[in-house]
Short mmCIF file of C-alpha atoms in Angstrom, two decimals:
data_model
loop_
_atom_site.label_atom_id
_atom_site.label_comp_id
_atom_site.label_asym_id
_atom_site.label_seq_id
_atom_site.Cartn_x
_atom_site.Cartn_y
_atom_site.Cartn_z
CA MET A 1 0.08 0.14 -0.03
CA ARG A 2 2.80 2.11 0.69
CA VAL A 3 4.38 1.50 -2.47
CA PHE A 4 1.25 2.55 -4.37
CA ARG A 5 1.10 5.94 -2.24
CA LEU A 6 4.34 6.77 -3.55
CA LEU A 7 4.39 5.74 -6.91
CA MET A 8 0.82 7.04 -7.97
CA PRO A 9 2.20 10.73 -7.51
CA LEU A 10 5.11 9.89 -9.81
CA ALA A 11 3.04 8.28 -12.16
CA THR A 12 0.63 11.34 -12.39
CA VAL A 13 3.48 13.75 -12.93
CA ALA A 14 4.86 11.58 -15.56
CA ILE A 15 1.80 11.09 -17.70
CA LEU A 16 1.20 15.02 -17.29
CA SER A 17 4.77 15.75 -18.53
CA LEU A 18 4.34 13.53 -21.43
CA ALA A 19 0.89 15.12 -22.16
CA THR A 20 2.37 18.36 -22.24
CA ALA A 21 5.35 17.74 -24.12
CA CYS A 22 3.31 16.26 -27.20
CA GLY A 23 1.19 19.11 -26.89
CA SER A 24 4.34 21.62 -27.29
CA LYS A 25 5.39 19.79 -30.26
CA ASP A 26 2.31 19.97 -32.02
CA LYS A 27 2.08 23.52 -31.02
CA ASN A 28 5.66 24.43 -32.25
CA ARG A 29 4.67 22.73 -35.77
CA GLU A 30 1.76 25.21 -36.17
CA VAL A 31 4.04 28.23 -35.26
CA ALA A 32 6.21 27.18 -37.41
CA ALA A 33 3.74 26.64 -40.26
CA SER A 34 2.22 29.79 -39.53
CA SER A 35 5.35 31.83 -39.57
CA ALA A 36 5.75 30.14 -43.04
CA ASP A 37 2.94 31.44 -44.30
CA SER A 38 2.64 34.60 -42.62
CA THR A 39 3.67 36.42 -45.87
CA GLU A 40 0.97 34.68 -47.91
CA VAL A 41 -1.52 35.58 -45.36
CA ALA A 42 -0.59 39.48 -45.01
CA ALA A 43 -0.82 39.56 -49.00
CA GLU A 44 -4.26 38.01 -48.88
CA SER A 45 -5.76 40.12 -45.94
CA VAL A 46 -5.14 43.45 -47.54
CA ASP A 47 -7.43 42.09 -50.71
CA GLU A 48 -10.14 40.61 -48.55
CA ALA A 49 -13.50 42.01 -48.19
CA PRO A 50 -15.04 43.29 -45.05
CA ALA A 51 -16.26 40.74 -42.91
CA ALA A 52 -19.79 40.08 -43.20
CA VAL A 53 -20.48 40.22 -39.43
CA ILE A 54 -19.33 43.17 -37.18
CA GLU A 55 -18.45 41.81 -33.82
CA LEU A 56 -18.82 45.17 -31.77
CA ALA A 57 -16.04 45.84 -29.52
CA LYS A 58 -15.93 47.74 -26.58
CA GLY A 59 -16.67 51.34 -26.90
CA GLN A 60 -18.10 51.02 -30.12
CA SER A 61 -21.79 51.43 -31.02
CA LEU A 62 -24.23 50.13 -33.90
CA ASP A 63 -24.54 52.10 -36.95
CA LEU A 64 -28.38 52.66 -37.20
CA THR A 65 -27.93 55.34 -39.84
CA SER A 66 -26.55 53.64 -42.70
CA GLY A 67 -29.91 53.29 -44.38
CA LYS A 68 -29.67 49.64 -44.26
CA PRO A 69 -31.51 46.95 -42.22
CA VAL A 70 -29.66 45.77 -39.13
CA VAL A 71 -29.31 42.52 -37.48
CA ILE A 72 -28.19 42.18 -34.18
CA ASP A 73 -26.77 38.81 -32.47
CA PHE A 74 -26.84 39.19 -28.68
CA ASN A 75 -24.30 36.49 -27.34
CA ALA A 76 -22.08 35.49 -24.64
CA THR A 77 -18.80 33.36 -25.03
CA TRP A 78 -20.11 31.03 -21.95
CA CYS A 79 -23.46 30.70 -23.87
CA GLY A 80 -23.63 26.93 -25.64
CA PRO A 81 -26.62 27.86 -27.41
CA CYS A 82 -24.88 31.20 -28.88
CA LYS A 83 -21.94 29.22 -29.76
CA MET A 84 -24.18 26.82 -31.65
CA PHE A 85 -25.92 29.63 -33.64
CA ALA A 86 -22.72 31.59 -34.29
CA PRO A 87 -22.05 29.82 -37.61
CA THR A 88 -25.64 30.18 -38.90
CA PHE A 89 -25.41 33.58 -38.00
CA GLU A 90 -22.36 34.24 -40.11
CA GLU A 91 -23.55 32.17 -43.03
CA VAL A 92 -26.72 34.01 -43.49
CA ALA A 93 -24.63 37.32 -43.02
CA ALA A 94 -22.24 36.20 -45.60
CA GLU A 95 -25.31 35.50 -48.05
CA ASN A 96 -27.03 39.00 -47.23
CA ALA A 97 -23.92 40.60 -47.21
CA GLY A 98 -24.43 44.68 -48.37
CA LYS A 99 -27.84 43.96 -48.06
CA ALA A 100 -27.84 44.52 -44.41
CA LEU A 101 -25.60 45.19 -41.26
CA PHE A 102 -24.95 42.32 -39.25
CA TYR A 103 -23.55 42.68 -35.86
CA SER A 104 -22.43 40.21 -33.03
CA VAL A 105 -22.58 41.88 -29.74
CA ASP A 106 -21.41 39.96 -26.42
CA VAL A 107 -23.94 40.95 -23.45
CA ASP A 108 -20.85 40.56 -21.07
CA VAL A 109 -19.28 43.46 -23.14
CA HIS A 110 -22.11 45.39 -24.02
CA PRO A 111 -24.50 44.94 -21.09
CA GLU A 112 -26.27 48.71 -21.47
CA LEU A 113 -27.26 47.70 -25.23
CA ALA A 114 -28.45 44.37 -24.26
CA ALA A 115 -30.54 46.11 -21.57
CA GLU A 116 -31.89 48.86 -23.99
CA TYR A 117 -32.72 45.81 -26.39
CA ASN A 118 -33.95 43.62 -23.42
CA ALA A 119 -31.82 41.17 -24.34
CA THR A 120 -32.59 38.99 -20.99
CA SER A 121 -32.29 35.54 -22.81
CA ILE A 122 -29.66 34.47 -24.96
CA PRO A 123 -29.03 33.69 -27.83
CA LEU A 124 -31.26 36.85 -29.05
CA VAL A 125 -31.45 38.01 -32.70
CA VAL A 126 -32.93 41.62 -33.04
CA TYR A 127 -34.28 42.68 -36.62
CA ILE A 128 -34.28 46.38 -37.22
CA PRO A 129 -35.64 47.69 -40.57
CA ALA A 130 -33.96 50.50 -42.62
CA ASP A 131 -36.51 53.07 -41.43
CA GLY A 132 -36.28 52.20 -37.43
CA ALA A 133 -39.96 51.19 -36.97
CA ASN A 134 -41.22 47.68 -36.24
CA VAL A 135 -38.20 46.10 -34.44
CA THR A 136 -38.71 42.75 -33.81
CA SER A 137 -36.45 39.86 -31.88
CA LYS A 138 -36.46 36.18 -31.28
CA ALA A 139 -34.72 34.58 -28.77
CA GLY A 140 -33.19 31.36 -28.53
CA LEU A 141 -31.50 28.81 -30.93
CA GLN A 142 -32.47 29.04 -34.73
CA THR A 143 -32.23 26.85 -37.49
CA LYS A 144 -30.68 28.47 -40.63
CA GLU A 145 -33.87 28.00 -42.43
CA GLU A 146 -35.70 30.07 -39.64
CA PHE A 147 -33.08 32.63 -39.45
CA ALA A 148 -32.63 32.85 -43.52
CA ALA A 149 -36.58 33.46 -43.57
CA SER A 150 -36.59 36.20 -40.87
CA VAL A 151 -33.68 37.85 -42.70
CA SER A 152 -35.78 37.72 -46.14
CA GLU A 153 -38.36 38.98 -44.40
CA LEU A 154 -36.56 41.98 -43.17
CA LEU A 155 -35.04 42.74 -46.18
CA LYS A 156 -38.67 43.08 -48.51
#
């Protein structure tokens, strides 16, 4: 029993050391690969179009004066359904790029904006027509079909 008590911590340390060493090798490979491609990435990013989704950073505000409809996804980094909805939001935003402004707003970064739009349940998508009248919203996880249909309705 005493031998087991002595060997168990040593075995744990050995396993953790191996796991860390393996992870470091993979990270080093990724860093080396990304360094080698950094020139290409820099050249590509100059020609890229702006992102379809605007992630509202701290200190930024919504542009409601562009004359375009606005779609806001209120979310949080700790919210599982928000993470599940994010790819759908980005995909539909890319399909409708230029027709509306698509914002991703973290409720923890912008609590005042979340309160203004009554984002008490997330994910919450707010649809604001170009004229600013008849603002609607839908809380909860949406399928791509549901979300695309709501965006199409907004764009009419």
